[in-house]
Structures are given as C-alpha cells and as structure tokens.
C-alpha cells in the first residue's frame, strides 16, 4: 500500500528498456537495466535502524554488476533487467 507510483515508474523503466532493445537490435547497441534491492549505505542504515545491516547490496557489488553489463562479454545481453540482491 502507498507504493503505486514507485511500482508503476519501475515497471515503466523496465518496459522502456525492452522497447529500446528492440529498436536498437542489430546495431551493436544494447539496452538493459540493473535493479538493486536495498543498498547497504550509511543513509539506509539510518533510515532502517532495525534492519539487518548485512543484507542488501553493497555499492561495490552493484558497481561490479553494472561494469559486467557494460563489458564486451555481455554484448549478447539485450532487453533484460538484472536484479542484484546481494545478501537478501
């Protein structure tokens, strides 16, 4: 409850990535999304003091996932959303 705008905007972004992937197919350009769960940051620890500090995604884990998607080895991946969960 109360998260309709967030859910719709997230789904809208995923749909945009899928449409872009179709539009650029065959050009050597790819369109993908990376969707982390909760990021392990100091701000999130303050916002969720009762949460498990070990859960979620560290910033380096997220950066690695993004860099992997940007590498030539991921050239065949197009139109997908990678969910990065970390310890969740």
GROMACS .gro file of N, CA, C and O in nm:
model
  352
    1UNK      N    1   0.084  -0.120   0.000
    1UNK     CA    2   0.000   0.000   0.000
    1UNK      C    3   0.087   0.125   0.000
    1UNK      O    4   0.191   0.128   0.065
    2UNK      N    5   0.045   0.225  -0.075
    2UNK     CA    6   0.117   0.351  -0.077
    2UNK      C    7   0.239   0.354  -0.168
    2UNK      O    8   0.314   0.451  -0.167
    3UNK      N    9   0.261   0.249  -0.244
    3UNK     CA   10   0.380   0.247  -0.330
    3UNK      C   11   0.344   0.236  -0.478
    3UNK      O   12   0.427   0.193  -0.558
    4UNK      N   13   0.222   0.275  -0.512
    4UNK     CA   14   0.177   0.262  -0.652
    4UNK      C   15   0.262   0.340  -0.750
    4UNK      O   16   0.301   0.287  -0.854
    5UNK      N   17   0.293   0.465  -0.718
    5UNK     CA   18   0.373   0.547  -0.810
    5UNK      C   19   0.512   0.487  -0.829
    5UNK      O   20   0.565   0.485  -0.941
    6UNK      N   21   0.571   0.437  -0.722
    6UNK     CA   22   0.703   0.374  -0.730
    6UNK      C   23   0.697   0.250  -0.819
    6UNK      O   24   0.781   0.231  -0.908
    7UNK      N   25   0.597   0.166  -0.796
    7UNK     CA   26   0.585   0.041  -0.872
    7UNK      C   27   0.560   0.070  -1.020
    7UNK      O   28   0.621   0.006  -1.107
    8UNK      N   29   0.475   0.166  -1.050
    8UNK     CA   30   0.445   0.200  -1.189
    8UNK      C   31   0.568   0.258  -1.259
    8UNK      O   32   0.598   0.224  -1.374
    9UNK      N   33   0.642   0.343  -1.190
    9UNK     CA   34   0.761   0.403  -1.253
    9UNK      C   35   0.869   0.297  -1.278
    9UNK      O   36   0.937   0.300  -1.381
   10UNK      N   37   0.883   0.203  -1.185
   10UNK     CA   38   0.983   0.096  -1.204
   10UNK      C   39   0.943   0.008  -1.323
   10UNK      O   40   1.026  -0.026  -1.407
   11UNK      N   41   0.817  -0.029  -1.331
   11UNK     CA   42   0.770  -0.111  -1.444
   11UNK      C   43   0.784  -0.033  -1.574
   11UNK      O   44   0.817  -0.090  -1.679
   12UNK      N   45   0.758   0.098  -1.569
   12UNK     CA   46   0.773   0.181  -1.688
   12UNK      C   47   0.916   0.182  -1.740
   12UNK      O   48   0.941   0.175  -1.860
   13UNK      N   49   1.012   0.188  -1.649
   13UNK     CA   50   1.153   0.184  -1.688
   13UNK      C   51   1.188   0.051  -1.751
   13UNK      O   52   1.257   0.046  -1.854
   14UNK      N   53   1.139  -0.058  -1.694
   14UNK     CA   54   1.167  -0.190  -1.750
   14UNK      C   55   1.107  -0.202  -1.890
   14UNK      O   56   1.172  -0.254  -1.982
   15UNK      N   57   0.986  -0.152  -1.908
   15UNK     CA   58   0.923  -0.154  -2.041
   15UNK      C   59   1.002  -0.069  -2.139
   15UNK      O   60   1.022  -0.109  -2.254
   16UNK      N   61   1.049   0.047  -2.097
   16UNK     CA   62   1.131   0.132  -2.183
   16UNK      C   63   1.257   0.059  -2.229
   16UNK      O   64   1.293   0.063  -2.347
   17UNK      N   65   1.323  -0.011  -2.138
   17UNK     CA   66   1.444  -0.088  -2.173
   17UNK      C   67   1.410  -0.195  -2.276
   17UNK      O   68   1.483  -0.214  -2.373
   18UNK      N   69   1.299  -0.265  -2.257
   18UNK     CA   70   1.260  -0.369  -2.352
   18UNK      C   71   1.231  -0.311  -2.490
   18UNK      O   72   1.273  -0.367  -2.592
   19UNK      N   73   1.163  -0.197  -2.495
   19UNK     CA   74   1.132  -0.133  -2.623
   19UNK      C   75   1.260  -0.082  -2.689
   19UNK      O   76   1.280  -0.101  -2.809
   20UNK      N   77   1.347  -0.017  -2.612
   20UNK     CA   78   1.473   0.031  -2.667
   20UNK      C   79   1.556  -0.084  -2.723
   20UNK      O   80   1.619  -0.070  -2.829
   21UNK      N   81   1.557  -0.196  -2.654
   21UNK     CA   82   1.633  -0.312  -2.701
   21UNK      C   83   1.585  -0.356  -2.839
   21UNK      O   84   1.666  -0.391  -2.925
   22UNK      N   85   1.455  -0.355  -2.859
   22UNK     CA   86   1.400  -0.391  -2.991
   22UNK      C   87   1.439  -0.287  -3.096
   22UNK      O   88   1.472  -0.321  -3.209
   23UNK      N   89   1.434  -0.160  -3.058
   23UNK     CA   90   1.464  -0.053  -3.153
   23UNK      C   91   1.610  -0.051  -3.197
   23UNK      O   92   1.639  -0.010  -3.309
   24UNK      N   93   1.702  -0.094  -3.110
   24UNK     CA   94   1.845  -0.090  -3.145
   24UNK      C   95   1.899  -0.226  -3.188
   24UNK      O   96   2.018  -0.239  -3.216
   25UNK      N   97   1.812  -0.325  -3.195
   25UNK     CA   98   1.855  -0.460  -3.233
   25UNK      C   99   1.932  -0.456  -3.365
   25UNK      O  100   1.891  -0.391  -3.460
   26UNK      N  101   2.046  -0.522  -3.368
   26UNK     CA  102   2.126  -0.529  -3.490
   26UNK      C  103   2.222  -0.413  -3.510
   26UNK      O  104   2.294  -0.409  -3.609
   27UNK      N  105   2.224  -0.318  -3.417
   27UNK     CA  106   2.310  -0.200  -3.432
   27UNK      C  107   2.440  -0.210  -3.352
   27UNK      O  108   2.527  -0.125  -3.366
   28UNK      N  109   2.451  -0.313  -3.266
   28UNK     CA  110   2.567  -0.323  -3.178
   28UNK      C  111   2.545  -0.250  -3.046
   28UNK      O  112   2.632  -0.253  -2.959
   29UNK      N  113   2.430  -0.185  -3.032
   29UNK     CA  114   2.396  -0.116  -2.908
   29UNK      C  115   2.302  -0.208  -2.830
   29UNK      O  116   2.216  -0.274  -2.888
   30UNK      N  117   2.316  -0.211  -2.699
   30UNK     CA  118   2.225  -0.289  -2.615
   30UNK      C  119   2.159  -0.198  -2.513
   30UNK      O  120   2.212  -0.092  -2.478
   31UNK      N  121   2.043  -0.239  -2.466
   31UNK     CA  122   1.971  -0.166  -2.362
   31UNK      C  123   1.931  -0.266  -2.253
   31UNK      O  124   1.861  -0.362  -2.280
   32UNK      N  125   1.979  -0.242  -2.134
   32UNK     CA  126   1.950  -0.330  -2.021
   32UNK      C  127   1.931  -0.244  -1.897
   32UNK      O  128   1.973  -0.128  -1.894
   33UNK      N  129   1.870  -0.301  -1.795
   33UNK     CA  130   1.854  -0.232  -1.666
   33UNK      C  131   1.918  -0.315  -1.556
   33UNK      O  132   1.925  -0.437  -1.565
   34UNK      N  133   1.965  -0.246  -1.454
   34UNK     CA  134   2.017  -0.311  -1.336
   34UNK      C  135   1.932  -0.262  -1.219
   34UNK      O  136   1.920  -0.143  -1.196
   35UNK      N  137   1.870  -0.356  -1.148
   35UNK     CA  138   1.776  -0.323  -1.041
   35UNK      C  139   1.826  -0.378  -0.907
   35UNK      O  140   1.806  -0.495  -0.877
   36UNK      N  141   1.891  -0.294  -0.828
   36UNK     CA  142   1.936  -0.342  -0.698
   36UNK      C  143   1.820  -0.346  -0.598
   36UNK      O  144   1.722  -0.273  -0.612
   37UNK      N  145   1.834  -0.433  -0.499
   37UNK     CA  146   1.743  -0.428  -0.386
   37UNK      C  147   1.793  -0.316  -0.295
   37UNK      O  148   1.848  -0.219  -0.344
   38UNK      N  149   1.784  -0.331  -0.168
   38UNK     CA  150   1.829  -0.228  -0.075
   38UNK      C  151   1.981  -0.214  -0.082
   38UNK      O  152   2.054  -0.314  -0.075
   39UNK      N  153   2.028  -0.091  -0.097
   39UNK     CA  154   2.173  -0.067  -0.097
   39UNK      C  155   2.223  -0.055   0.046
   39UNK      O  156   2.160   0.010   0.130
   40UNK      N  157   2.337  -0.118   0.072
   40UNK     CA  158   2.399  -0.107   0.204
   40UNK      C  159   2.479   0.023   0.209
   40UNK      O  160   2.596   0.028   0.172
   41UNK      N  161   2.412   0.127   0.254
   41UNK     CA  162   2.476   0.258   0.269
   41UNK      C  163   2.447   0.311   0.409
   41UNK      O  164   2.353   0.265   0.476
   42UNK      N  165   2.524   0.408   0.451
   42UNK     CA  166   2.502   0.468   0.582
   42UNK      C  167   2.364   0.533   0.590
   42UNK      O  168   2.294   0.520   0.691
   43UNK      N  169   2.321   0.598   0.484
   43UNK     CA  170   2.189   0.662   0.483
   43UNK      C  171   2.078   0.558   0.501
   43UNK      O  172   1.982   0.582   0.577
   44UNK      N  173   2.089   0.444   0.435
   44UNK     CA  174   1.987   0.340   0.451
   44UNK      C  175   1.992   0.277   0.590
   44UNK      O  176   1.889   0.240   0.645
   45UNK      N  177   2.111   0.265   0.648
   45UNK     CA  178   2.120   0.212   0.784
   45UNK      C  179   2.050   0.306   0.883
   45UNK      O  180   1.982   0.261   0.975
   46UNK      N  181   2.066   0.436   0.862
   46UNK     CA  182   1.997   0.533   0.949
   46UNK      C  183   1.846   0.528   0.927
   46UNK      O  184   1.769   0.539   1.022
   47UNK      N  185   1.804   0.512   0.802
   47UNK     CA  186   1.661   0.510   0.772
   47UNK      C  187   1.593   0.382   0.820
   47UNK      O  188   1.473   0.382   0.846
   48UNK      N  189   1.670   0.273   0.830
   48UNK     CA  190   1.616   0.143   0.871
   48UNK      C  191   1.700   0.086   0.985
   48UNK      O  192   1.770  -0.015   0.969
   49UNK      N  193   1.696   0.150   1.102
   49UNK     CA  194   1.786   0.108   1.211
   49UNK      C  195   1.761  -0.034   1.261
   49UNK      O  196   1.852  -0.096   1.317
   50UNK      N  197   1.642  -0.088   1.240
   50UNK     CA  198   1.613  -0.224   1.285
   50UNK      C  199   1.642  -0.329   1.179
   50UNK      O  200   1.623  -0.448   1.201
   51UNK      N  201   1.689  -0.287   1.062
   51UNK     CA  202   1.718  -0.380   0.953
   51UNK      C  203   1.848  -0.455   0.975
   51UNK      O  204   1.933  -0.414   1.055
   52UNK      N  205   1.865  -0.564   0.906
   52UNK     CA  206   1.986  -0.644   0.912
   52UNK      C  207   2.092  -0.575   0.826
   52UNK      O  208   2.080  -0.570   0.704
   53UNK      N  209   2.195  -0.522   0.887
   53UNK     CA  210   2.299  -0.446   0.817
   53UNK      C  211   2.374  -0.529   0.713
   53UNK      O  212   2.434  -0.476   0.622
   54UNK      N  213   2.370  -0.662   0.725
   54UNK     CA  214   2.441  -0.749   0.632
   54UNK      C  215   2.361  -0.781   0.506
   54UNK      O  216   2.415  -0.837   0.412
   55UNK      N  217   2.234  -0.748   0.508
   55UNK     CA  218   2.151  -0.778   0.391
   55UNK      C  219   2.159  -0.667   0.289
   55UNK      O  220   2.199  -0.555   0.317
   56UNK      N  221   2.115  -0.698   0.170
   56UNK     CA  222   2.115  -0.598   0.064
   56UNK      C  223   2.243  -0.604  -0.018
   56UNK      O  224   2.320  -0.700  -0.012
   57UNK      N  225   2.263  -0.499  -0.093
   57UNK     CA  226   2.371  -0.494  -0.191
   57UNK      C  227   2.471  -0.386  -0.151
   57UNK      O  228   2.432  -0.272  -0.124
   58UNK      N  229   2.597  -0.421  -0.148
   58UNK     CA  230   2.699  -0.319  -0.122
   58UNK      C  231   2.719  -0.238  -0.250
   58UNK      O  232   2.691  -0.285  -0.361
   59UNK      N  233   2.766  -0.118  -0.234
   59UNK     CA  234   2.792  -0.033  -0.350
   59UNK      C  235   2.894  -0.098  -0.444
   59UNK      O  236   2.873  -0.099  -0.566
   60UNK      N  237   3.003  -0.159  -0.394
   60UNK     CA  238   3.096  -0.226  -0.486
   60UNK      C  239   3.031  -0.343  -0.561
   60UNK      O  240   3.060  -0.365  -0.679
   61UNK      N  241   2.942  -0.420  -0.495
   61UNK     CA  242   2.872  -0.529  -0.565
   61UNK      C  243   2.788  -0.474  -0.680
   61UNK      O  244   2.786  -0.530  -0.790
   62UNK      N  245   2.718  -0.364  -0.654
   62UNK     CA  246   2.636  -0.304  -0.758
   62UNK      C  247   2.722  -0.251  -0.872
   62UNK      O  248   2.691  -0.273  -0.989
   63UNK      N  249   2.832  -0.186  -0.837
   63UNK     CA  250   2.923  -0.134  -0.940
   63UNK      C  251   2.977  -0.247  -1.027
   63UNK      O  252   2.984  -0.233  -1.150
   64UNK      N  253   3.013  -0.358  -0.966
   64UNK     CA  254   3.063  -0.473  -1.042
   64UNK      C  255   2.956  -0.526  -1.138
   64UNK      O  256   2.987  -0.561  -1.252
   65UNK      N  257   2.832  -0.533  -1.091
   65UNK     CA  258   2.723  -0.581  -1.178
   65UNK      C  259   2.704  -0.489  -1.298
   65UNK      O  260   2.687  -0.534  -1.411
   66UNK      N  261   2.712  -0.358  -1.274
   66UNK     CA  262   2.696  -0.261  -1.383
   66UNK      C  263   2.814  -0.271  -1.479
   66UNK      O  264   2.795  -0.273  -1.602
   67UNK      N  265   2.936  -0.279  -1.427
   67UNK     CA  266   3.054  -0.289  -1.514
   67UNK      C  267   3.050  -0.416  -1.598
   67UNK      O  268   3.089  -0.416  -1.715
   68UNK      N  269   3.003  -0.526  -1.538
   68UNK     CA  270   2.991  -0.651  -1.613
   68UNK      C  271   2.894  -0.633  -1.730
   68UNK      O  272   2.920  -0.680  -1.841
   69UNK      N  273   2.783  -0.567  -1.705
   69UNK     CA  274   2.684  -0.545  -1.812
   69UNK      C  275   2.739  -0.453  -1.922
   69UNK      O  276   2.693  -0.457  -2.035
   70UNK      N  277   2.837  -0.370  -1.888
   70UNK     CA  278   2.896  -0.278  -1.986
   70UNK      C  279   3.013  -0.340  -2.061
   70UNK      O  280   3.068  -0.277  -2.152
   71UNK      N  281   3.053  -0.460  -2.025
   71UNK     CA  282   3.170  -0.521  -2.086
   71UNK      C  283   3.135  -0.586  -2.220
   71UNK      O  284   3.020  -0.624  -2.243
   72UNK      N  285   3.234  -0.601  -2.307
   72UNK     CA  286   3.210  -0.669  -2.434
   72UNK      C  287   3.156  -0.811  -2.418
   72UNK      O  288   3.080  -0.858  -2.502
   73UNK      N  289   3.189  -0.876  -2.307
   73UNK     CA  290   3.141  -1.013  -2.285
   73UNK      C  291   2.990  -1.018  -2.269
   73UNK      O  292   2.929  -1.123  -2.285
   74UNK      N  293   2.928  -0.906  -2.237
   74UNK     CA  294   2.782  -0.901  -2.221
   74UNK      C  295   2.712  -0.848  -2.345
   74UNK      O  296   2.593  -0.816  -2.340
   75UNK      N  297   2.783  -0.842  -2.457
   75UNK     CA  298   2.727  -0.785  -2.579
   75UNK      C  299   2.603  -0.854  -2.631
   75UNK      O  300   2.520  -0.793  -2.698
   76UNK      N  301   2.586  -0.982  -2.598
   76UNK     CA  302   2.467  -1.054  -2.644
   76UNK      C  303   2.348  -1.040  -2.553
   76UNK      O  304   2.240  -1.093  -2.583
   77UNK      N  305   2.363  -0.967  -2.444
   77UNK     CA  306   2.252  -0.949  -2.349
   77UNK      C  307   2.183  -0.818  -2.386
   77UNK      O  308   2.244  -0.712  -2.386
   78UNK      N  309   2.055  -0.828  -2.418
   78UNK     CA  310   1.981  -0.710  -2.464
   78UNK      C  311   1.836  -0.721  -2.420
   78UNK      O  312   1.772  -0.823  -2.437
   79UNK      N  313   1.785  -0.614  -2.360
   79UNK     CA  314   1.645  -0.608  -2.321
   79UNK      C  315   1.613  -0.677  -2.191
   79UNK      O  316   1.500  -0.717  -2.168
   80UNK      N  317   1.711  -0.689  -2.103
   80UNK     CA  318   1.690  -0.761  -1.976
   80UNK      C  319   1.701  -0.668  -1.856
   80UNK      O  320   1.757  -0.558  -1.866
   81UNK      N  321   1.652  -0.715  -1.745
   81UNK     CA  322   1.669  -0.647  -1.617
   81UNK      C  323   1.742  -0.744  -1.524
   81UNK      O  324   1.693  -0.855  -1.500
   82UNK      N  325   1.856  -0.702  -1.475
   82UNK     CA  326   1.933  -0.781  -1.381
   82UNK      C  327   1.900  -0.734  -1.240
   82UNK      O  328   1.924  -0.619  -1.206
   83UNK      N  329   1.841  -0.822  -1.161
   83UNK     CA  330   1.814  -0.790  -1.021
   83UNK      C  331   1.936  -0.828  -0.938
   83UNK      O  332   1.979  -0.942  -0.942
   84UNK      N  333   1.990  -0.731  -0.865
   84UNK     CA  334   2.108  -0.754  -0.782
   84UNK      C  335   2.060  -0.754  -0.638
   84UNK      O  336   2.021  -0.651  -0.584
   85UNK      N  337   2.062  -0.872  -0.575
   85UNK     CA  338   2.005  -0.889  -0.441
   85UNK      C  339   2.108  -0.888  -0.329
   85UNK      O  340   2.073  -0.869  -0.214
   86UNK      N  341   2.233  -0.912  -0.358
   86UNK     CA  342   2.332  -0.918  -0.251
   86UNK      C  343   2.298  -1.027  -0.152
   86UNK      O  344   2.266  -1.139  -0.192
   87UNK      N  345   2.297  -0.995  -0.025
   87UNK     CA  346   2.272  -1.093   0.080
   87UNK      C  347   2.126  -1.123   0.108
   87UNK      O  348   2.095  -1.197   0.198
   88UNK      N  349   2.034  -1.064   0.031
   88UNK     CA  350   1.892  -1.090   0.056
   88UNK      C  351   1.851  -1.226   0.011
   88UNK      O  352   1.898  -1.279  -0.083
   0.00000   0.00000   0.00000
